[in-house]
Coordinates of C-alpha atoms in Angstrom, one line a residue:
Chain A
X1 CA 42.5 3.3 4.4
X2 CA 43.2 7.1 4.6
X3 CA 43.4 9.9 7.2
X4 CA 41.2 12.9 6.2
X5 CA 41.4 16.2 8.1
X6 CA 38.3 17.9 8.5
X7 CA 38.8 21.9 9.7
X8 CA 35.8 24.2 10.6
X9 CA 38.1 27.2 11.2
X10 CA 36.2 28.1 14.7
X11 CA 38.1 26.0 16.8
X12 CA 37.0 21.8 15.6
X13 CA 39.6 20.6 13.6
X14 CA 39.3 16.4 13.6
X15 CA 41.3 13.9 12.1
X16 CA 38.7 10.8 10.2
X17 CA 40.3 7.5 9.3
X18 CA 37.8 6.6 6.7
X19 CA 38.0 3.9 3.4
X20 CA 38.5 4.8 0.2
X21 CA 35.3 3.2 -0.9
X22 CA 33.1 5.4 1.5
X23 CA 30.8 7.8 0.5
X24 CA 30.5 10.9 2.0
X25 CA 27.5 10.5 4.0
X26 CA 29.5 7.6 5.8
X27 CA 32.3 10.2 6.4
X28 CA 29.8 12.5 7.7
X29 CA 28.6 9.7 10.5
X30 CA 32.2 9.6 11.4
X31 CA 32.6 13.4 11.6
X32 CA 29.6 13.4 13.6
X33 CA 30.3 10.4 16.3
X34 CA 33.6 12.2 16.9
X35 CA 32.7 16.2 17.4
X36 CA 29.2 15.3 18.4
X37 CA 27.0 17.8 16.0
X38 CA 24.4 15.7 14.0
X39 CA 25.5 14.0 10.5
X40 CA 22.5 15.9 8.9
X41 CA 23.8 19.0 10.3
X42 CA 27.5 18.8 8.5
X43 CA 28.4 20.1 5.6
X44 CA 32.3 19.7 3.8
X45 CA 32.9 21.4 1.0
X46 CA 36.1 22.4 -0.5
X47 CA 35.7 26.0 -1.6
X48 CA 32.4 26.4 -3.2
X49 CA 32.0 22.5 -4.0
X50 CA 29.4 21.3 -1.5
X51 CA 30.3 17.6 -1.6
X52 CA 27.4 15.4 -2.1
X53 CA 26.2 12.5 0.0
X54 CA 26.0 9.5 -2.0
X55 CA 29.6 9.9 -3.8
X56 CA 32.9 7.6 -2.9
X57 CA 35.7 9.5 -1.9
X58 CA 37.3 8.1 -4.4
X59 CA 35.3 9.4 -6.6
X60 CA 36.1 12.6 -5.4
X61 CA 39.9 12.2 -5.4
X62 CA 40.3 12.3 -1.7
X63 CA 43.7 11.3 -0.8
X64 CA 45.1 10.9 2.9
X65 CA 46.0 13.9 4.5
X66 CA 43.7 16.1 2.2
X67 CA 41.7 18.7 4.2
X68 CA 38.4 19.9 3.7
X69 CA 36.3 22.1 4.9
X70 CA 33.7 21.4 7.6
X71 CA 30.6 23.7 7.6
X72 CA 27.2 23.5 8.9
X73 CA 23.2 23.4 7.6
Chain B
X1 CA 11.6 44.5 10.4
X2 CA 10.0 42.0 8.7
X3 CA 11.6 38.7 10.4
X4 CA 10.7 40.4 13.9
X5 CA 9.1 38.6 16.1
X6 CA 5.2 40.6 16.7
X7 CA 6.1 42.2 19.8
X8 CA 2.4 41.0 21.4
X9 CA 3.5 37.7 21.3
X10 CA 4.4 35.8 24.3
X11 CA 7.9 33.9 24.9
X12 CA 8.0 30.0 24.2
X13 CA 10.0 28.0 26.8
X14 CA 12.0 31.3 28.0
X15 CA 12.4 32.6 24.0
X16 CA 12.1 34.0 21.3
X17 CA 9.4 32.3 19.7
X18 CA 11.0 32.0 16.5
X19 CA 14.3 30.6 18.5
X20 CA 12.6 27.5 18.4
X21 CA 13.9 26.9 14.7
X22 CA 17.9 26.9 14.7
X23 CA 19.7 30.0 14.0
X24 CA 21.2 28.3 10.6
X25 CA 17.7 27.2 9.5
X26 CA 16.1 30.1 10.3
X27 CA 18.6 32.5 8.0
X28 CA 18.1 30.2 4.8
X29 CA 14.7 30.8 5.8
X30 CA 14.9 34.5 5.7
X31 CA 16.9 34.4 2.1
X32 CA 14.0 32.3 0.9
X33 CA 12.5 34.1 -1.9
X34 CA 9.0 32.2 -1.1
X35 CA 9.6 33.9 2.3
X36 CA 9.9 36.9 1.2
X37 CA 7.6 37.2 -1.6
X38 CA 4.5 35.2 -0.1
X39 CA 5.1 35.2 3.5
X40 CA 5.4 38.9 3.9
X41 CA 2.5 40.2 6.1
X42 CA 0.9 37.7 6.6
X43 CA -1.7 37.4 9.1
X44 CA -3.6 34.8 10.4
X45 CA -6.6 34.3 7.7
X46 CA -3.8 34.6 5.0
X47 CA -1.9 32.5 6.3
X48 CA -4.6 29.5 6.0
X49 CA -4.6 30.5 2.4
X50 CA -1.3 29.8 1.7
X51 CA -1.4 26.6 4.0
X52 CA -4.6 25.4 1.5
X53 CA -1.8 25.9 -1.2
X54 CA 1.0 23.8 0.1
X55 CA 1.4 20.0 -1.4
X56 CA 4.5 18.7 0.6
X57 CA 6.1 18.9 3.7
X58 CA 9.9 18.8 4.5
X59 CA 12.5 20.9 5.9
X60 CA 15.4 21.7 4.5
X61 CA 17.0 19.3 1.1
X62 CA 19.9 20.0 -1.6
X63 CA 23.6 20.8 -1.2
X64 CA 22.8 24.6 0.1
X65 CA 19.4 23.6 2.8
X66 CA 16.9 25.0 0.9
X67 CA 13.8 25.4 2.9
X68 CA 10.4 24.3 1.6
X69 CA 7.7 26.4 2.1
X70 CA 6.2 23.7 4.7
X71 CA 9.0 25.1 7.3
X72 CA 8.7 28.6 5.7
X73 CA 5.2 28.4 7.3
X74 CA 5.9 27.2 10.5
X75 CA 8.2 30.2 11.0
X76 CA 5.6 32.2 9.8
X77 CA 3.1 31.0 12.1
X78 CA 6.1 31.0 15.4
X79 CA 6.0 35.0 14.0
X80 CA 2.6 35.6 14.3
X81 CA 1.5 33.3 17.1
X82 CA -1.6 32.6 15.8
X83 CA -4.7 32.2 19.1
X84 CA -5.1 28.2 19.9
X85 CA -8.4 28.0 19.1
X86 CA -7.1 28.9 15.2
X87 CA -4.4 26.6 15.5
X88 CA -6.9 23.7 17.0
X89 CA -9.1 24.6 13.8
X90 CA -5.9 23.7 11.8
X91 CA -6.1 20.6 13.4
X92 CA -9.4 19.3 13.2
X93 CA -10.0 20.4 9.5
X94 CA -10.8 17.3 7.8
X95 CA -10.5 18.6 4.1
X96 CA -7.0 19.6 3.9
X97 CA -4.6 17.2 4.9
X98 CA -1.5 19.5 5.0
X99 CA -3.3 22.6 6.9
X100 CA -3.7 19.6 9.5
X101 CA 0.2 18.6 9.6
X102 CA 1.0 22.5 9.6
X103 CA -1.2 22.6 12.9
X104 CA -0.2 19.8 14.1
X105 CA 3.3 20.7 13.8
X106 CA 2.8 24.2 15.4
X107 CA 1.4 22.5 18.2
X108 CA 3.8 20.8 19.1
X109 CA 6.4 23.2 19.1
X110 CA 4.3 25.4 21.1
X111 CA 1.5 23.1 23.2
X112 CA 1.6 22.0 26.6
X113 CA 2.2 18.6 27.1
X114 CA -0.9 17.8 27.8
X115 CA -2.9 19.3 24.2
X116 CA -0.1 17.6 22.6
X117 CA -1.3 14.5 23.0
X118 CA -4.6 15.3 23.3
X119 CA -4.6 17.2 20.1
X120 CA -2.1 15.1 18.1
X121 CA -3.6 11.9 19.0
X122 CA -7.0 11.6 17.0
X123 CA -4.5 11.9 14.2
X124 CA -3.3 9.0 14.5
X125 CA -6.3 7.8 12.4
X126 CA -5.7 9.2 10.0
X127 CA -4.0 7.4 7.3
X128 CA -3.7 10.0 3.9
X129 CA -0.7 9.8 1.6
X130 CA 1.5 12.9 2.4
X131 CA 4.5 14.1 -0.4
X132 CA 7.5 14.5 1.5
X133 CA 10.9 15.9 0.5
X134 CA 13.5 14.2 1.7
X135 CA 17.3 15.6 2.5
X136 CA 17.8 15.1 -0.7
X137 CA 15.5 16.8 -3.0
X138 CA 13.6 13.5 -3.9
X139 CA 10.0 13.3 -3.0
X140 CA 9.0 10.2 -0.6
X141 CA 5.6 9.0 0.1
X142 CA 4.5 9.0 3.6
X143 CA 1.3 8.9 5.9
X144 CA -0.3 11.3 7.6
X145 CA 0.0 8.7 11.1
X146 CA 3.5 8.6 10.1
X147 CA 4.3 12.3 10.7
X148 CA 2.0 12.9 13.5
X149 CA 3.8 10.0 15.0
X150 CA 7.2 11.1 14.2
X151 CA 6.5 14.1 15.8
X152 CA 5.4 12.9 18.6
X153 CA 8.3 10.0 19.6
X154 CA 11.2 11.7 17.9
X155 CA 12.9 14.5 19.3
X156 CA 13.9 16.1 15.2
X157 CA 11.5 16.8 12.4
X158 CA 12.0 18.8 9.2
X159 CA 14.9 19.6 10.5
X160 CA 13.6 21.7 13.3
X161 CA 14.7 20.5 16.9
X162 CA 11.0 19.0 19.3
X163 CA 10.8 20.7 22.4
X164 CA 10.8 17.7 25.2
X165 CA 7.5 16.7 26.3
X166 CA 6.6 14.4 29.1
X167 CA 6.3 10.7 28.7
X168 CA 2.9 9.3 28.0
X169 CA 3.2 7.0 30.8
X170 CA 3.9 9.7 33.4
X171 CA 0.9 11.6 32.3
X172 CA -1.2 8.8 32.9
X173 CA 0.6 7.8 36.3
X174 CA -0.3 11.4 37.0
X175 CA -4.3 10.9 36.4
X176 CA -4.0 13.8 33.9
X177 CA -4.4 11.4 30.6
X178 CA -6.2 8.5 30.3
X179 CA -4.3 5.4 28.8
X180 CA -4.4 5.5 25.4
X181 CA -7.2 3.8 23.3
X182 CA -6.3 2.6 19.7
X183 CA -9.5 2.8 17.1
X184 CA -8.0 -0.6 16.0
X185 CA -8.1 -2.5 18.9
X186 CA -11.6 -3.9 18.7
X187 CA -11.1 -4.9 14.9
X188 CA -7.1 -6.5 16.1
X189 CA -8.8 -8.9 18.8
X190 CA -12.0 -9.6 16.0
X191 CA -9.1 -10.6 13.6
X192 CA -7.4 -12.6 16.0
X193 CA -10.2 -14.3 17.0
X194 CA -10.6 -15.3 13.4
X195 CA -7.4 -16.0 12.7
X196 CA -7.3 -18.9 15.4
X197 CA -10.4 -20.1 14.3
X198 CA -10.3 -20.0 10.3
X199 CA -6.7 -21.9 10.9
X200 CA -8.3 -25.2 12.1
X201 CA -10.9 -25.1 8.9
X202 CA -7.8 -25.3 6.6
X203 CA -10.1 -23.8 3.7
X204 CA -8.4 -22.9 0.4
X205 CA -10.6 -20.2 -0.7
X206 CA -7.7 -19.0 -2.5
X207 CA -9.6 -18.9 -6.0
X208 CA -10.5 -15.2 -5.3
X209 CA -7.0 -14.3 -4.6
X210 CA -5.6 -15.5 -7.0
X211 CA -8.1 -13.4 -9.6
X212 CA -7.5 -10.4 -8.0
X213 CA -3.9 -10.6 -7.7
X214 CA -3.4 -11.2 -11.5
X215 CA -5.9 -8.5 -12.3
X216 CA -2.8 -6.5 -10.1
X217 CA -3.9 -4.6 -7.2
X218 CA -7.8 -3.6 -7.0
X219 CA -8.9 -0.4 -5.8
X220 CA -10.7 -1.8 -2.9
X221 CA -7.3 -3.4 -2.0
X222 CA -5.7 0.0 -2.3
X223 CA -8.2 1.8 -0.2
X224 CA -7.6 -0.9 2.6
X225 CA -4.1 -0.3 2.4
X226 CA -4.3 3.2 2.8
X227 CA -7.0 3.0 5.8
X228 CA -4.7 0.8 8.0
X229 CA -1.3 1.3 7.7
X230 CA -0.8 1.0 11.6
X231 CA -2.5 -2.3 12.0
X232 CA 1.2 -4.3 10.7
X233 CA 2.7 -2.9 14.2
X234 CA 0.3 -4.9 16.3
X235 CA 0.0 -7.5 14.1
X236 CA 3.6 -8.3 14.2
X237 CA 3.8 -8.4 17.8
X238 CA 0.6 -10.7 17.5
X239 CA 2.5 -13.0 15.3
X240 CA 5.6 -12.9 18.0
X241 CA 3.6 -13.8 20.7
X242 CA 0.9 -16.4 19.4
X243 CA 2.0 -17.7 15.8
X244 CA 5.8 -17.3 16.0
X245 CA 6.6 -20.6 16.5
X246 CA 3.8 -21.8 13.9
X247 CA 5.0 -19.9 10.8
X248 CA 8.9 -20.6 11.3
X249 CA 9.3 -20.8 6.7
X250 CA 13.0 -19.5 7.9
X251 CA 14.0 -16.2 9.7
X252 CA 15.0 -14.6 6.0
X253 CA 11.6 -15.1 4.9
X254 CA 10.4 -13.3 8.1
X255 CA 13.0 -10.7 7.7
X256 CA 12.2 -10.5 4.2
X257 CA 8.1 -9.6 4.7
X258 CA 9.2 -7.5 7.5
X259 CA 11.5 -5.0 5.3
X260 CA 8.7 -5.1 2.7
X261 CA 6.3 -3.2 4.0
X262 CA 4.4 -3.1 1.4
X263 CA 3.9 -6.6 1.2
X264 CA 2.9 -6.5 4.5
X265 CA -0.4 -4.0 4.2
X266 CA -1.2 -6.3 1.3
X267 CA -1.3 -9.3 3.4
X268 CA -3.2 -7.9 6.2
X269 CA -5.7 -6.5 4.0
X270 CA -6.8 -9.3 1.7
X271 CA -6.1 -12.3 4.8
X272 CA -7.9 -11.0 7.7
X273 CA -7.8 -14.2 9.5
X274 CA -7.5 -16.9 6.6
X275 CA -4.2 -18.3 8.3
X276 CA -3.5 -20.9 5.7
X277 CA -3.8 -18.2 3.0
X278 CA -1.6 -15.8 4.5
X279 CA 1.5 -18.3 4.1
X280 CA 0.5 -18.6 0.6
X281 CA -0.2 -15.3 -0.1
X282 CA 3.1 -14.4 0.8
X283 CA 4.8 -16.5 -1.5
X284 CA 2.3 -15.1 -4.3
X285 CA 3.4 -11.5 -2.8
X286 CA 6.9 -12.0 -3.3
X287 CA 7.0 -13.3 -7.1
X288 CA 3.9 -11.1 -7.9
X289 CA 6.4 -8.1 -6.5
X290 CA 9.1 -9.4 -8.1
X291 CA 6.8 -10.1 -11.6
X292 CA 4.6 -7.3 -11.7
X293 CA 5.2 -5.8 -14.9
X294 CA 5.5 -9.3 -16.5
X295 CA 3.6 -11.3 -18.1
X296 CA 2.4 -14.5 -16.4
X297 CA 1.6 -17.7 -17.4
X298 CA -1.6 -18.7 -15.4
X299 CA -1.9 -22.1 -16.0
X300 CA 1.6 -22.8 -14.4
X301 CA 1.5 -20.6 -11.5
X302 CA -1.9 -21.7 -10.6
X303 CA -0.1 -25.7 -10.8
X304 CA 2.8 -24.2 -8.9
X305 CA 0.5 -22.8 -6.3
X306 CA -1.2 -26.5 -5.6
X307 CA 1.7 -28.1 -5.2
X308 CA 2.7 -25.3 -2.8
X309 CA -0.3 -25.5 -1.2
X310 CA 0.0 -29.5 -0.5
X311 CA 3.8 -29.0 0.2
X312 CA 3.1 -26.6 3.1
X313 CA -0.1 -28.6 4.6
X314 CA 2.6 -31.5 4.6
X315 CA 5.2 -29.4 6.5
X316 CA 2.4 -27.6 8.8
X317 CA 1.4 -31.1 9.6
X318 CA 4.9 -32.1 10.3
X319 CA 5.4 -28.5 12.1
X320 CA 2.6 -28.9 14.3
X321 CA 3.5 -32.7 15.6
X322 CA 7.3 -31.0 16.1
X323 CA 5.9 -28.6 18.2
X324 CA 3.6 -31.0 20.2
X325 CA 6.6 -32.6 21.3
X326 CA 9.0 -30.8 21.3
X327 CA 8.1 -27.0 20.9
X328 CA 11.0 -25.0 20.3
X329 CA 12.1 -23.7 17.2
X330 CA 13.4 -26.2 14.7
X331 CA 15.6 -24.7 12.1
X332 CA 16.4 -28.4 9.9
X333 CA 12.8 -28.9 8.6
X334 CA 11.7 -25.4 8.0
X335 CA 14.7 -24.8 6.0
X336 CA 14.5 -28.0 4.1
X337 CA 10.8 -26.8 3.7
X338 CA 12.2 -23.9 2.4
X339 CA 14.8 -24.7 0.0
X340 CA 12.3 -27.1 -1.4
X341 CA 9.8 -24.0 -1.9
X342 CA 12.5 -21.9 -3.1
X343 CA 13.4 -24.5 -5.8
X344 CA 9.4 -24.0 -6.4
X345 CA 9.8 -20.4 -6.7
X346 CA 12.9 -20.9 -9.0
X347 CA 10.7 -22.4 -11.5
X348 CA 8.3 -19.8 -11.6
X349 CA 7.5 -17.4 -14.7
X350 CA 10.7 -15.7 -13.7
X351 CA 13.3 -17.5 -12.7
X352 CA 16.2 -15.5 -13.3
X353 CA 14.9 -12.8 -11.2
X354 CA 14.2 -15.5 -8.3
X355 CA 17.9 -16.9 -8.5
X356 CA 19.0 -13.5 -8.3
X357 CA 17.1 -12.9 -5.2
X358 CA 18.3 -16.0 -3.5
X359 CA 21.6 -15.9 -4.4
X360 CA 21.7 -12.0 -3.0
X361 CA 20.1 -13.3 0.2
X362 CA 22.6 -15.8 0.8
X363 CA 25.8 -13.5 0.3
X364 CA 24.1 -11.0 2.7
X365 CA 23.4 -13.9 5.4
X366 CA 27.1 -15.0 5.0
X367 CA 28.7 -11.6 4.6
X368 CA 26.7 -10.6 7.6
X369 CA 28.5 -13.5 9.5
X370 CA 31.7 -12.6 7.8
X371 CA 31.6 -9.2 9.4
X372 CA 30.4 -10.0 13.1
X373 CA 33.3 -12.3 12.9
X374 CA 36.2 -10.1 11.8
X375 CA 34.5 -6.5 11.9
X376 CA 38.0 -5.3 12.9
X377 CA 37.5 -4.6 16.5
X378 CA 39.7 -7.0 17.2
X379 CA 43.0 -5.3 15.1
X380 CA 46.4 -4.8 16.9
X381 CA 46.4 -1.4 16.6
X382 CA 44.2 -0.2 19.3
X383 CA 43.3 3.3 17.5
X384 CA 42.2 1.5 14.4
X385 CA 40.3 -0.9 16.8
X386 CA 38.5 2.0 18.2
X387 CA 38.1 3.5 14.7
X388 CA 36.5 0.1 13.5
X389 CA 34.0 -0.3 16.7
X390 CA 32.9 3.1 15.8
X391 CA 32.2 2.0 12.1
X392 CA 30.3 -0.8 13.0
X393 CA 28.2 1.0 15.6
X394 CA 27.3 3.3 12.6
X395 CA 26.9 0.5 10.2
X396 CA 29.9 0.8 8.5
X397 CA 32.7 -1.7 7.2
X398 CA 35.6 -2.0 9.0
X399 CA 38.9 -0.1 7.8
X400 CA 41.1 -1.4 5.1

């Protein structure tokens, strides 16, 4: 289990306690129960990498505590 | 200049008629190159042109939202505001099916309640293969009936928010709208008529079938298909109400042909009343499915498919005295019924495949169990309790 900080810069910043094993469209679910935008809607990247839906986090080498960047379509 | 809004055109719901797509949406729009090559000055008879041209619908897919030119269109059109009577045109073109979504799709952004359903309803009939894009950049196949009814009980659609409209019901209370008449109903109360009384012949016409389903899928079968994708709703609710507690072969196995849609079309198409045949048809559906780019040994299936066919008349038999006495659902001898036909199954052409199945079925049914048991809601820690009932409202494991 890990803690991942998601930071839009305008004023949202949420904290997601997510699995290794999920994929990033299940953290997007999360993201979106807790700040209430749409899952479709959000988009976390980590500079210019727009992370895709259908890849692990672990596959992406999130680690707890890691921040990303939360944008929107 | 050229994204503004034609200064003739009238305000939608208190905006900016082009405010009806979200502000994000709208700028990928405007940095569309198809929007700015194709969809500069256009006017209204251009603009069908262009709609002849389109081959997909969608709104936005890929990492960066990249608009298809379906959605391109429609803020085209919000731009222009093209009369009604065009727009109504849109609609009742028969020849091009995606000019028809397109007007369908402007009117219901921008139609009173009232042509909304008025306009969007004949479309219901309608049952053409559409190419959708999907979120992802992949193509899906969908229905024309699909969309229109998307559009019409779902409040988001190609990514572009529905303006509320008023509940059918409160129409009708009203007197403005008549209840709503479905082209299928005469042919659902025909079929259920025949269902009821083809089920006390007990005929085994099944020689046809079987040709036919070897031969793989004819093109009369596809046409049917394609002409009544809707009819599986009623259906279903037909088999809830009348035949629910007839055809209990296990709830998986009901589960199972209700995922498959596919499957489902199939059956309703070739066993318009032929009650007996359905069962079998289904079992025939699921290892034809399974088998269909293999080769199949005729002889045996058509032996399997006998002994199938006695088995279930047995258990029917048995069913029906159950239910004269008892009624009720009775989970011991339709699941002994069904073990014994899935060892029947097992031996079939492909039996690896059919194992596989099974065995898949099973973990889901227990891991399923596993998880309403200990789903985590129930942890110590009363954040991670939280965290958990969240994750299984979405769907979601529970946290590690």
């Amino acid at each position: 289990m890990l803690e991942v900080v998601l930071n839009d810069r305008l004023g949202k910043k949420v904290r997601v306690k997510c699995n290794e094993d999920d994929t990033i469209g299940d953290l997007k679910k999360l993201v979106a129960a807790q700040t209430g935008t749409k899952a479709e809607k959000i988009r976390i990247q980590k500079w210019y990498t727009i992370y895709k839906d259908h890849i692990t986090l672990a596959d992406y080498e999130i680690h707890d505590g890691m921040g990303l960047e939360l944008y929107y379509n | 200049m050229a994204n503004r809004t034609d200064p003739a055109a009238k305000s939608i719901r208190g905006t900016n008629p082009q405010n009806l797509v979200e502000k994000i949406v709208r700028s990928k729009i405007y940095q569309n190159t198809y929007w700015k090559e194709q969809c500069f000055g256009l006017t209204a008879e251009t603009l069908v042109d262009k709609a002849m041209e389109l081959d997909h619908i969608g709104g936005t897919h890929g990492g960066t939202r990249r608009p298809t030119p379906f959605i391109c269109l429609i803020l085209k059109m919000l731009q222009i505001q093209p009369e009604k009577d065009i727009v109504v045109e849109f609609i009742k073109n028969d020849d091009y099916k995606y000019v028809r979504v397109l007007g369908a799709f402007y009117l219901r952004l921008t139609g009173t309640d009232i042509d909304v359903y008025r306009y969007l309803e004949p479309l219901y009939n309608d049952y053409r293969k559409l190419r959708m894009q999907s979120a992802d950049g992949k193509f899906v196949l969908t229905h024309v009936d699909e969309v229109i009814d998307e559009l019409l009980t779902k409040d988001y659609a190609c990514d572009i928010a529905m303006p509320r409209v008023k509940k059918r019901w409160t129409l009708e209370s009203h007197g403005i709208l008549e209840p709503r008449k479905s082209v299928l109903e005469d042919d659902f109360e025909e079929e259920e008529e025949k269902e009821e009384n083809e089920q006390m012949d007990g005929v085994e016409n099944g020689g046809n079938d079987e040709k036919d389903y070897h031969h793989g899928r004819s093109p009369t079968r596809e046409r049917d298909r394609d002409r009544r994708p809707d009819s599986h709703r009623y259906r279903f609710a037909s088999y809830l109400l009348q035949i629910g507690i007839r055809f209990i072969f296990g709830s998986r196995w009901w589960l199972n042909c209700f995922l498959q849609d596919r499957d489902y079309d199939r059956d309703y198409d070739r066993d318009r009343g032929r009650g007996r045949d359905r069962d079998r048809d289904r079992d025939r559906d699921r290892d034809r499915d399974r088998d269909r780019y293999r080769l199949r040994d005729e002889k045996d299936y058509g032996r399997e498919r006998d002994r199938d066919r006695d088995r279930e008349r047995e258990g029917r038999d048995r069913e029906r005295r159950g239910r004269d006495r008892g009624g009720g659902r009775r989970r011991s001898p339709s699941r002994s019924r069904s073990r014994s036909r899935d060892r029947k199954r097992r031996r079939s052409p492909s039996p690896r495949k059919n194992e596989a199945e099974e065995t898949k079925k099973k973990e889901k049914k227990t891991s399923e169990k596993k998880e309403k048991k200990d789903d985590g809601t129930d942890h110590p820690d009363p954040e991670i309790a939280e965290a958990n009932r969240i994750r299984a409202s979405l769907g979601l494991k529970p946290l590690k």
